[in-house]
XYZ file of C-alpha atoms in Angstrom:
536
model
C 11.430 -10.326 -0.845
C 7.430 -9.706 -2.628
C 6.659 -9.227 -3.319
C 5.163 -9.866 -5.134
C -3.249 -7.777 -4.608
C -4.289 -4.427 -3.510
C -4.909 -5.213 0.146
C -6.841 -3.332 2.771
C -3.736 -2.312 4.627
C -1.931 -1.082 1.502
C -4.396 1.132 -0.331
C -2.993 4.320 -1.715
C -3.997 6.406 -4.700
C -1.851 9.156 -6.142
C -3.276 11.918 -8.320
C -0.438 13.877 -9.821
C -0.148 16.963 -11.948
C 3.093 17.742 -13.741
C 4.413 18.971 -10.409
C 3.072 15.934 -8.560
C 0.478 17.560 -6.363
C -0.687 14.358 -4.700
C -3.409 13.142 -2.423
C -3.504 9.711 -0.818
C -5.531 7.775 1.687
C -3.860 8.000 5.098
C -2.898 4.713 6.720
C -4.703 3.549 9.813
C -1.453 1.833 10.742
C 2.040 2.401 9.500
C 2.267 0.555 6.212
C 5.012 -2.051 5.902
C 7.103 -2.588 2.859
C 6.021 -5.797 1.312
C 8.567 -7.576 -0.823
C 5.950 -7.867 -3.484
C 4.696 -4.792 -5.255
C 1.025 -3.956 -5.164
C -0.975 -5.254 -8.061
C -1.225 -2.931 -11.019
C -4.550 -1.213 -11.440
C -6.944 -1.870 -14.292
C -6.906 -5.661 -14.149
C -9.961 -7.595 -15.204
C -10.439 -9.956 -12.267
C -12.794 -12.881 -12.017
C -14.853 -13.422 -8.915
C -13.984 -16.751 -7.334
C -15.223 -18.395 -4.144
C -12.771 -18.907 -1.327
C -12.063 -22.406 -0.079
C -10.464 -23.442 3.191
C -8.030 -26.259 3.910
C -7.630 -27.690 7.410
C -3.934 -27.049 7.888
C -1.852 -28.409 10.763
C -0.623 -25.711 13.144
C 2.550 -27.567 14.077
C 4.122 -29.918 11.545
C 6.945 -30.859 13.899
C 5.247 -31.954 17.162
C 8.340 -33.647 18.558
C 10.699 -30.749 17.921
C 12.017 -28.797 20.908
C 11.814 -25.360 19.261
C 8.026 -25.701 19.048
C 7.264 -26.484 22.690
C 4.466 -26.356 23.907
C 3.630 -28.054 20.607
C 0.211 -26.652 19.854
C -2.229 -29.217 18.530
C -5.023 -28.723 16.060
C -5.523 -27.027 12.716
C -6.386 -23.675 11.226
C -8.318 -22.734 8.100
C -5.885 -21.925 5.285
C -7.606 -19.958 2.542
C -7.145 -20.674 -1.151
C -8.723 -19.918 -4.517
C -8.923 -22.210 -7.553
C -9.303 -21.849 -11.314
C -10.248 -25.058 -13.149
C -11.865 -23.777 -16.353
C -8.819 -24.674 -18.471
C -8.233 -28.053 -16.888
C -8.176 -31.377 -18.701
C -7.551 -34.621 -16.802
C -3.861 -35.237 -16.351
C -2.986 -31.564 -16.632
C -0.569 -29.923 -14.204
C -1.376 -27.984 -11.061
C 0.190 -24.537 -10.758
C 0.409 -23.438 -7.129
C 0.873 -19.699 -6.736
C 2.231 -18.705 -3.325
C 0.555 -15.545 -2.073
C 3.237 -14.531 0.420
C 3.205 -11.587 2.784
C -0.319 -10.317 2.335
C -3.928 -11.449 2.311
C -5.547 -12.734 -0.861
C -8.073 -9.946 -1.238
C -9.260 -8.847 -4.670
C -6.485 -9.987 -6.978
C -5.680 -13.698 -6.841
C -2.965 -13.393 -9.536
C -4.758 -16.032 -11.571
C -5.846 -13.464 -14.171
C -3.791 -11.388 -16.623
C -0.726 -13.227 -15.460
C 1.898 -15.779 -16.332
C -0.122 -18.298 -14.322
C -3.098 -17.798 -16.632
C -0.890 -18.453 -19.659
C 0.361 -21.654 -18.050
C -3.174 -22.846 -17.320
C -4.352 -22.157 -20.877
C -1.347 -23.601 -22.675
C -0.938 -26.722 -20.564
C -4.597 -27.445 -19.624
C -3.776 -26.897 -15.991
C -5.326 -25.908 -12.700
C -4.347 -22.693 -10.946
C -4.395 -22.363 -7.177
C -3.386 -19.411 -5.036
C -2.664 -20.306 -1.426
C -2.557 -17.830 1.439
C 0.406 -17.964 3.808
C -0.117 -18.868 7.448
C -0.475 -15.798 9.681
C -1.778 -13.656 6.795
C -5.278 -12.691 5.744
C -7.817 -15.115 7.195
C -5.269 -17.946 7.456
C -4.405 -17.350 11.091
C -3.867 -20.108 13.668
C -4.779 -17.845 16.606
C -6.953 -14.790 17.195
C -3.943 -12.678 18.169
C -0.198 -12.778 17.529
C 1.648 -12.638 20.807
C 5.278 -13.711 20.778
C 4.243 -17.172 21.959
C 1.510 -17.439 19.321
C 4.031 -16.540 16.609
C 6.179 -19.530 17.541
C 4.792 -21.412 14.532
C 5.620 -18.695 11.998
C 8.881 -20.113 10.712
C 10.076 -20.840 7.204
C 10.137 -24.546 8.008
C 6.459 -24.502 9.060
C 5.418 -22.331 6.098
C 6.911 -24.562 3.434
C 5.620 -27.670 5.200
C 2.148 -26.152 4.711
C 2.669 -26.238 0.958
C 3.756 -29.878 1.014
C 0.797 -30.993 3.138
C -1.651 -28.943 1.084
C -0.479 -30.438 -2.223
C -0.629 -33.995 -0.890
C -3.982 -33.776 0.877
C -6.185 -31.110 -0.689
C -9.416 -32.185 -2.375
C -10.424 -29.679 -5.044
C -14.082 -29.196 -5.940
C -15.075 -31.164 -9.032
C -11.565 -32.491 -9.709
C -10.166 -35.957 -9.015
C -6.767 -37.604 -9.055
C -4.454 -34.603 -8.805
C -2.091 -35.920 -6.177
C 1.627 -35.209 -6.690
C 3.112 -38.030 -8.719
C -0.147 -38.528 -10.595
C 0.097 -35.049 -12.083
C 2.941 -32.550 -11.918
C 2.699 -29.783 -9.329
C 4.628 -26.644 -10.203
C 5.223 -23.751 -7.819
C 5.431 -20.067 -8.637
C 6.355 -17.371 -6.179
C 7.619 -13.831 -6.516
C 9.794 -12.014 -3.968
C 9.342 -13.483 -0.453
C 7.186 -16.248 -2.000
C 9.920 -16.550 -4.632
C 12.286 -17.589 -1.889
C 9.627 -19.911 -0.457
C 9.144 -21.455 -3.897
C 12.856 -22.261 -4.122
C 13.054 -23.479 -0.519
C 10.007 -25.716 -0.991
C 11.296 -27.256 -4.220
C 14.588 -28.042 -2.505
C 12.978 -29.477 0.646
C 10.078 -31.367 -0.944
C 11.184 -32.559 -4.410
C 8.878 -35.572 -4.280
C 5.853 -33.315 -3.952
C 6.741 -30.506 -6.347
C 7.949 -31.424 -9.808
C 9.054 -27.916 -10.786
C 9.208 -24.370 -9.501
C 9.837 -20.777 -10.556
C 11.445 -18.345 -8.156
C 10.850 -14.804 -9.419
C 12.877 -12.144 -7.611
C 13.238 -14.736 -4.881
C 15.139 -13.351 -1.902
C 17.060 -16.539 -1.164
C 19.826 -14.762 0.807
C 19.295 -13.340 4.279
C 21.575 -10.696 5.763
C 21.243 -8.222 8.618
C 21.568 -4.794 6.977
C 20.583 -4.241 3.367
C 21.949 -0.933 2.057
C 22.116 -2.526 -1.404
C 18.369 -1.911 -1.707
C 19.379 1.519 -2.988
C 22.037 0.296 -5.438
C 19.921 0.159 -8.625
C 18.387 3.547 -7.806
C 21.832 5.032 -7.307
C 22.919 3.632 -10.658
C 19.815 3.822 -12.853
C 17.585 6.667 -11.618
C 17.913 10.123 -13.261
C 21.435 11.078 -12.295
C 20.793 14.766 -11.651
C 18.158 13.712 -9.133
C 20.456 11.121 -7.576
C 23.312 13.594 -7.297
C 21.090 16.181 -5.615
C 19.808 13.710 -3.032
C 23.324 12.346 -2.418
C 24.630 15.862 -1.778
C 21.722 16.777 0.508
C 22.185 13.539 2.483
C 25.897 14.240 2.899
C 25.120 17.688 4.244
C 22.394 16.349 6.539
C 24.937 13.973 8.035
C 27.391 16.809 8.593
C 24.735 18.713 10.526
C 23.722 15.656 12.557
C 27.312 14.777 13.397
C 27.898 18.297 14.648
C 25.345 17.621 17.395
C 24.256 21.251 17.080
C 20.686 20.912 18.329
C 19.625 24.281 16.934
C 20.906 23.294 13.493
C 19.204 19.900 13.671
C 15.923 21.558 14.668
C 16.207 23.974 11.746
C 16.939 21.067 9.403
C 13.769 19.265 10.467
C 11.761 22.485 10.209
C 12.837 22.989 6.594
C 10.949 19.794 5.758
C 8.051 20.622 8.091
C 9.071 17.794 10.409
C 10.242 19.638 13.486
C 7.844 17.550 15.587
C 9.770 14.343 14.968
C 11.842 13.645 18.067
C 14.121 10.936 16.681
C 16.480 11.970 13.881
C 16.157 8.505 12.364
C 12.403 8.990 11.974
C 13.171 12.212 10.163
C 15.694 10.495 7.882
C 13.281 7.699 7.076
C 10.366 10.038 6.405
C 12.160 12.228 3.887
C 13.306 9.026 2.121
C 9.734 7.707 1.738
C 9.473 8.733 -1.960
C 12.631 6.730 -2.668
C 11.679 3.735 -0.564
C 13.400 1.156 1.572
C 13.223 -2.467 2.674
C 10.430 -2.103 5.215
C 8.361 1.011 5.853
C 7.038 3.616 3.465
C 3.532 4.894 2.702
C 4.094 6.125 -0.860
C 4.813 4.440 -4.168
C 8.541 4.202 -4.748
C 11.164 2.801 -7.095
C 9.861 -0.699 -6.369
C 6.350 0.150 -7.580
C 7.585 1.071 -11.060
C 6.295 -1.621 -13.392
C 6.132 -2.121 -17.129
C 2.399 -2.807 -16.936
C 0.219 -0.194 -15.211
C 2.977 0.567 -12.739
C 3.248 3.720 -10.658
C 5.385 6.644 -11.783
C 5.542 8.395 -8.435
C 9.299 7.993 -8.088
C 9.829 9.857 -11.336
C 7.445 12.604 -10.235
C 9.588 12.929 -7.136
C 12.732 13.311 -9.215
C 11.020 15.757 -11.571
C 10.228 17.894 -8.545
C 13.652 17.663 -6.944
C 15.334 18.751 -10.181
C 12.778 21.388 -11.205
C 14.782 24.226 -12.784
C 11.714 26.485 -12.874
C 10.858 26.374 -9.188
C 9.540 29.560 -7.599
C 12.115 31.888 -6.005
C 10.622 31.237 -2.574
C 11.411 27.550 -3.061
C 14.946 27.951 -4.390
C 15.762 30.402 -1.590
C 15.547 27.452 0.811
C 18.719 26.069 -0.773
C 20.669 28.620 1.281
C 18.729 28.224 4.532
C 21.265 25.837 6.056
C 24.390 27.023 4.262
C 25.889 28.476 7.435
C 26.242 24.940 8.793
C 28.174 23.662 5.762
C 30.841 26.271 5.162
C 28.538 28.691 3.362
C 27.750 26.200 0.575
C 24.177 26.147 -0.677
C 22.283 22.856 -0.616
C 21.341 22.465 -4.272
C 17.655 21.527 -4.726
C 16.973 21.408 -0.976
C 13.988 23.719 -1.501
C 12.543 21.453 -4.182
C 13.058 18.343 -2.049
C 11.505 19.905 1.046
C 8.567 21.307 -0.932
C 7.782 17.853 -2.301
C 7.831 16.277 1.160
C 5.508 18.991 2.475
C 3.114 18.681 -0.434
C 3.051 14.892 -0.904
C 4.218 13.085 2.236
C 3.039 15.272 5.111
C -0.645 15.233 4.029
C -0.606 11.442 4.494
C -0.733 12.218 8.225
C -4.359 13.250 8.518
C -4.093 14.211 12.186
C -1.067 16.434 11.690
C 0.588 14.720 14.648
C 3.714 13.745 12.750
C 5.427 12.043 15.685
C 2.489 9.726 16.354
C 2.811 6.019 15.492
C -0.062 6.365 13.022
C 2.099 8.814 11.086
C 5.892 9.057 11.023
C 7.010 8.457 14.607
C 8.385 4.991 15.335
C 9.572 5.456 18.920
C 6.446 4.091 20.585
C 7.124 0.675 22.177
C 3.510 0.120 23.265
C 2.299 0.613 19.714
C 4.682 -2.014 18.365
C 3.688 -4.464 21.123
C 0.029 -4.496 20.032
C -0.595 -8.194 19.346
C -3.519 -7.678 16.952
C -3.101 -9.973 13.945
C -2.128 -8.126 10.768
C 0.197 -8.522 7.819
C 2.640 -5.909 9.075
C 3.238 -7.736 12.322
C 3.666 -11.134 10.667
C 6.116 -9.773 8.123
C 8.100 -7.952 10.806
C 8.360 -11.172 12.808
C 9.957 -13.014 9.889
C 12.257 -10.055 9.315
C 13.327 -10.060 12.959
C 13.753 -13.791 13.414
C 15.133 -15.231 10.161
C 15.478 -12.945 7.164
C 16.891 -9.586 8.213
C 17.158 -7.172 5.305
C 17.048 -4.202 7.686
C 16.969 -0.716 6.204
C 20.414 0.861 6.362
C 22.434 3.509 4.564
C 25.749 2.980 2.871
C 28.642 3.956 5.151
C 30.701 7.113 4.790
C 32.823 6.988 1.682
C 29.981 5.671 -0.492
C 27.205 7.815 -1.906
C 23.918 7.327 -0.119
C 20.280 8.204 -0.778
C 19.464 7.728 2.915
C 21.010 9.466 5.892
C 23.625 7.342 7.622
C 21.852 7.712 10.957
C 19.697 4.773 9.812
C 21.302 1.416 10.585
C 20.349 -2.009 11.907
C 19.727 -0.707 15.424
C 16.720 1.253 14.174
C 14.808 -1.814 12.955
C 16.066 -4.012 15.776
C 14.408 -1.676 18.277
C 11.066 -2.296 16.567
C 11.687 -6.048 16.799
C 12.465 -5.898 20.496
C 9.433 -3.735 21.247
C 7.058 -5.763 19.075
C 8.006 -9.187 20.387
C 8.858 -9.187 24.094
C 9.930 -12.494 25.554
C 7.040 -14.893 26.073
C 6.671 -17.994 28.197
C 7.765 -20.308 25.388
C 9.182 -18.097 22.661
C 11.609 -15.231 22.323
C 13.199 -13.621 19.309
C 16.974 -13.717 18.803
C 19.146 -10.684 19.489
C 19.462 -10.375 15.716
C 17.866 -12.525 12.998
C 19.023 -16.136 12.896
C 20.075 -15.920 9.251
C 21.165 -19.550 9.159
C 17.499 -20.594 9.223
C 16.967 -18.658 5.987
C 20.231 -19.468 4.246
C 20.258 -23.184 5.096
C 18.392 -24.084 1.899
C 21.245 -23.047 -0.360
C 21.869 -19.315 -0.131
C 23.876 -18.052 -3.126
C 24.992 -21.644 -3.888
C 21.394 -22.748 -4.414
C 20.958 -25.826 -6.585
C 17.786 -27.761 -7.310
C 16.423 -29.721 -10.237
C 13.697 -28.097 -12.336
C 13.923 -24.786 -10.493
C 14.065 -21.620 -12.589
C 15.374 -18.388 -11.080
C 14.140 -15.183 -12.770
C 15.342 -11.784 -11.554
C 15.318 -8.169 -12.742
C 18.501 -6.151 -13.188
C 16.853 -2.985 -11.776
C 15.156 -4.684 -8.816
C 16.056 -3.157 -5.432
C 15.926 -6.670 -3.985
C 18.278 -8.153 -6.596
C 21.282 -8.359 -4.292
C 19.412 -10.835 -2.087
C 18.380 -12.882 -5.131
C 20.082 -15.524 -7.240
C 21.613 -12.906 -9.569
C 23.017 -10.783 -6.754
C 26.228 -8.892 -7.381
C 27.346 -10.500 -4.125
C 26.891 -14.015 -5.576
C 29.057 -16.004 -7.997
C 28.678 -15.083 -11.664
C 25.713 -16.846 -13.237
C 26.304 -18.573 -16.562
C 24.652 -21.429 -18.388
C 21.120 -22.724 -18.083
C 20.969 -26.522 -18.047
C 22.793 -27.041 -14.740
C 20.605 -24.484 -12.958
C 17.944 -22.712 -15.038
C 18.223 -18.937 -14.588
C 17.443 -15.706 -16.372
C 18.123 -12.043 -15.588
C 15.663 -9.632 -17.233
C 17.446 -6.584 -18.606
C 16.099 -3.365 -17.059
C 13.340 -5.113 -15.117
C 12.211 -4.395 -11.597
C 10.613 -6.544 -8.948
C 8.675 -9.612 -10.188
C 8.162 -8.065 -13.599
C 7.549 -11.443 -15.235
C 4.274 -12.116 -13.390
C 2.091 -9.625 -15.247
C 1.615 -10.470 -18.910
C -0.503 -9.539 -21.893
C -2.923 -11.889 -23.606
C -0.931 -11.218 -26.767
C 2.585 -12.079 -25.662
C 4.046 -10.587 -28.833
C 2.785 -7.166 -27.742
C 4.820 -7.198 -24.526
C 8.018 -5.117 -24.271
C 10.872 -7.079 -25.803
C 12.688 -8.204 -22.688
C 9.435 -9.098 -20.926
C 8.163 -10.879 -24.032
C 11.257 -13.020 -24.301
C 11.145 -13.835 -20.605
C 7.521 -14.940 -20.893
C 8.477 -17.176 -23.796
C 11.454 -18.594 -21.906
C 9.311 -19.471 -18.904
C 6.682 -21.116 -21.103
C 9.366 -23.110 -22.943
C 10.976 -24.159 -19.692
C 7.755 -25.345 -18.091
C 6.733 -27.027 -21.332
C 10.003 -28.964 -21.429
C 9.547 -30.056 -17.809
C 6.038 -31.304 -18.532
C 7.213 -33.325 -21.521
C 9.679 -35.101 -19.240
C 7.098 -35.868 -16.584
C 6.120 -39.454 -15.932
C 3.921 -40.559 -13.087
C 6.025 -43.697 -12.670
C 9.369 -41.868 -12.574
C 9.274 -39.216 -9.929
C 12.318 -37.403 -8.500
C 13.975 -39.057 -5.569
């Protein structure tokens, strides 16, 4: 939704020359797409001790959906920054979302740090249940995941704010001081949901790139890339995808085998695995092991997507590379596949080496058709995120249908991800996943008609998640500010407002003005705050 910390399960480094000859650390497990982008490199991070809050496993003990109604608590991890605090100052609760809080707590070099300094506040980053060390159970069987619902997650935030005792700080209960939420991506949605559900606890909230709308398939992930990426690159990929689909639809097995071999992926048995793998440099809503369009950032962001496009459109490629453009022409009426050689060469040079074993169809590499692998109930961020995807949110990777240009082969649709869901979460004694995500549980908080007092929506116009956010092209036109505070950052990607500079004036103009807007907005809220007049 994230995103939006370099975590142990998402550690990649790319070393590129002008032709993007890359090396990366291979994943020990397939790496899931987090909503939130990885933290930019080069941050100066403080070392802070971790604290643990005794959080209730089941906030709704008399509710039928949570039978057998597990009792007890788990240790929910959090980090605190109090060096800027003066008594009576606000508490800024940063929601960590779909990953562990390892390394970067987002309390440094960030909008949260500006808030703490300017308003003499406390900063807290709170780990989500079922992520990092904040796990209710040792494993995550389908039954044990029963308590990973949006309703339980946001209830955690309410209970934490009302009951936490911070070291060396007194009298910070909601109502005594204002609590303000910030979340980006999936936590952006949680921030909005929590503000709507618990207005007496949280005085204000910011939802940055908050994916407040759930839907089954999400081909719109590719919309800003289709529109804003280098158009010669886009056109080449569109044309190659169209031709791939012609070959696949022909059901000519020899042609399909040759197609896979061109990319060095003849070992992949499922054509959808092939389609997904060659789209890794572009990205998608769930799985990819390389930096993509989403990882572009104004501050220390990755440029890998642009290296990919530079390679695909290389007009000085070696003759042996350009000759590949004609390798499959006999299957498409004799027409050459422009830049196929460049595209295939990039995949061979950059993506294939990520599979250290060379067994491309293995689940540790690019093969997804391994039910036993998905059913492994070991606790990890990938599994928790997939569960939410399968049960409430959706956002499955899918291509645009025929008749619309696509950057992803049309063999990829909702069935592909749904298979993973069904394999990963077989029916348990008490819990089973729905046939498709129960989107009503996500959209119940407001969907595209979201309204809440002192809730600011901030989105980026170039964010691949934008069409699930407040400023979606699928939503009503957004105008005004007072009725529902909102701002769309021109040219910005995913959660681009979070990272800031100490000197705000040195930020790029549209980021600078967004930072100022958020500071003004929070400042105005705090001026209105009164401990004796709290929202009803």
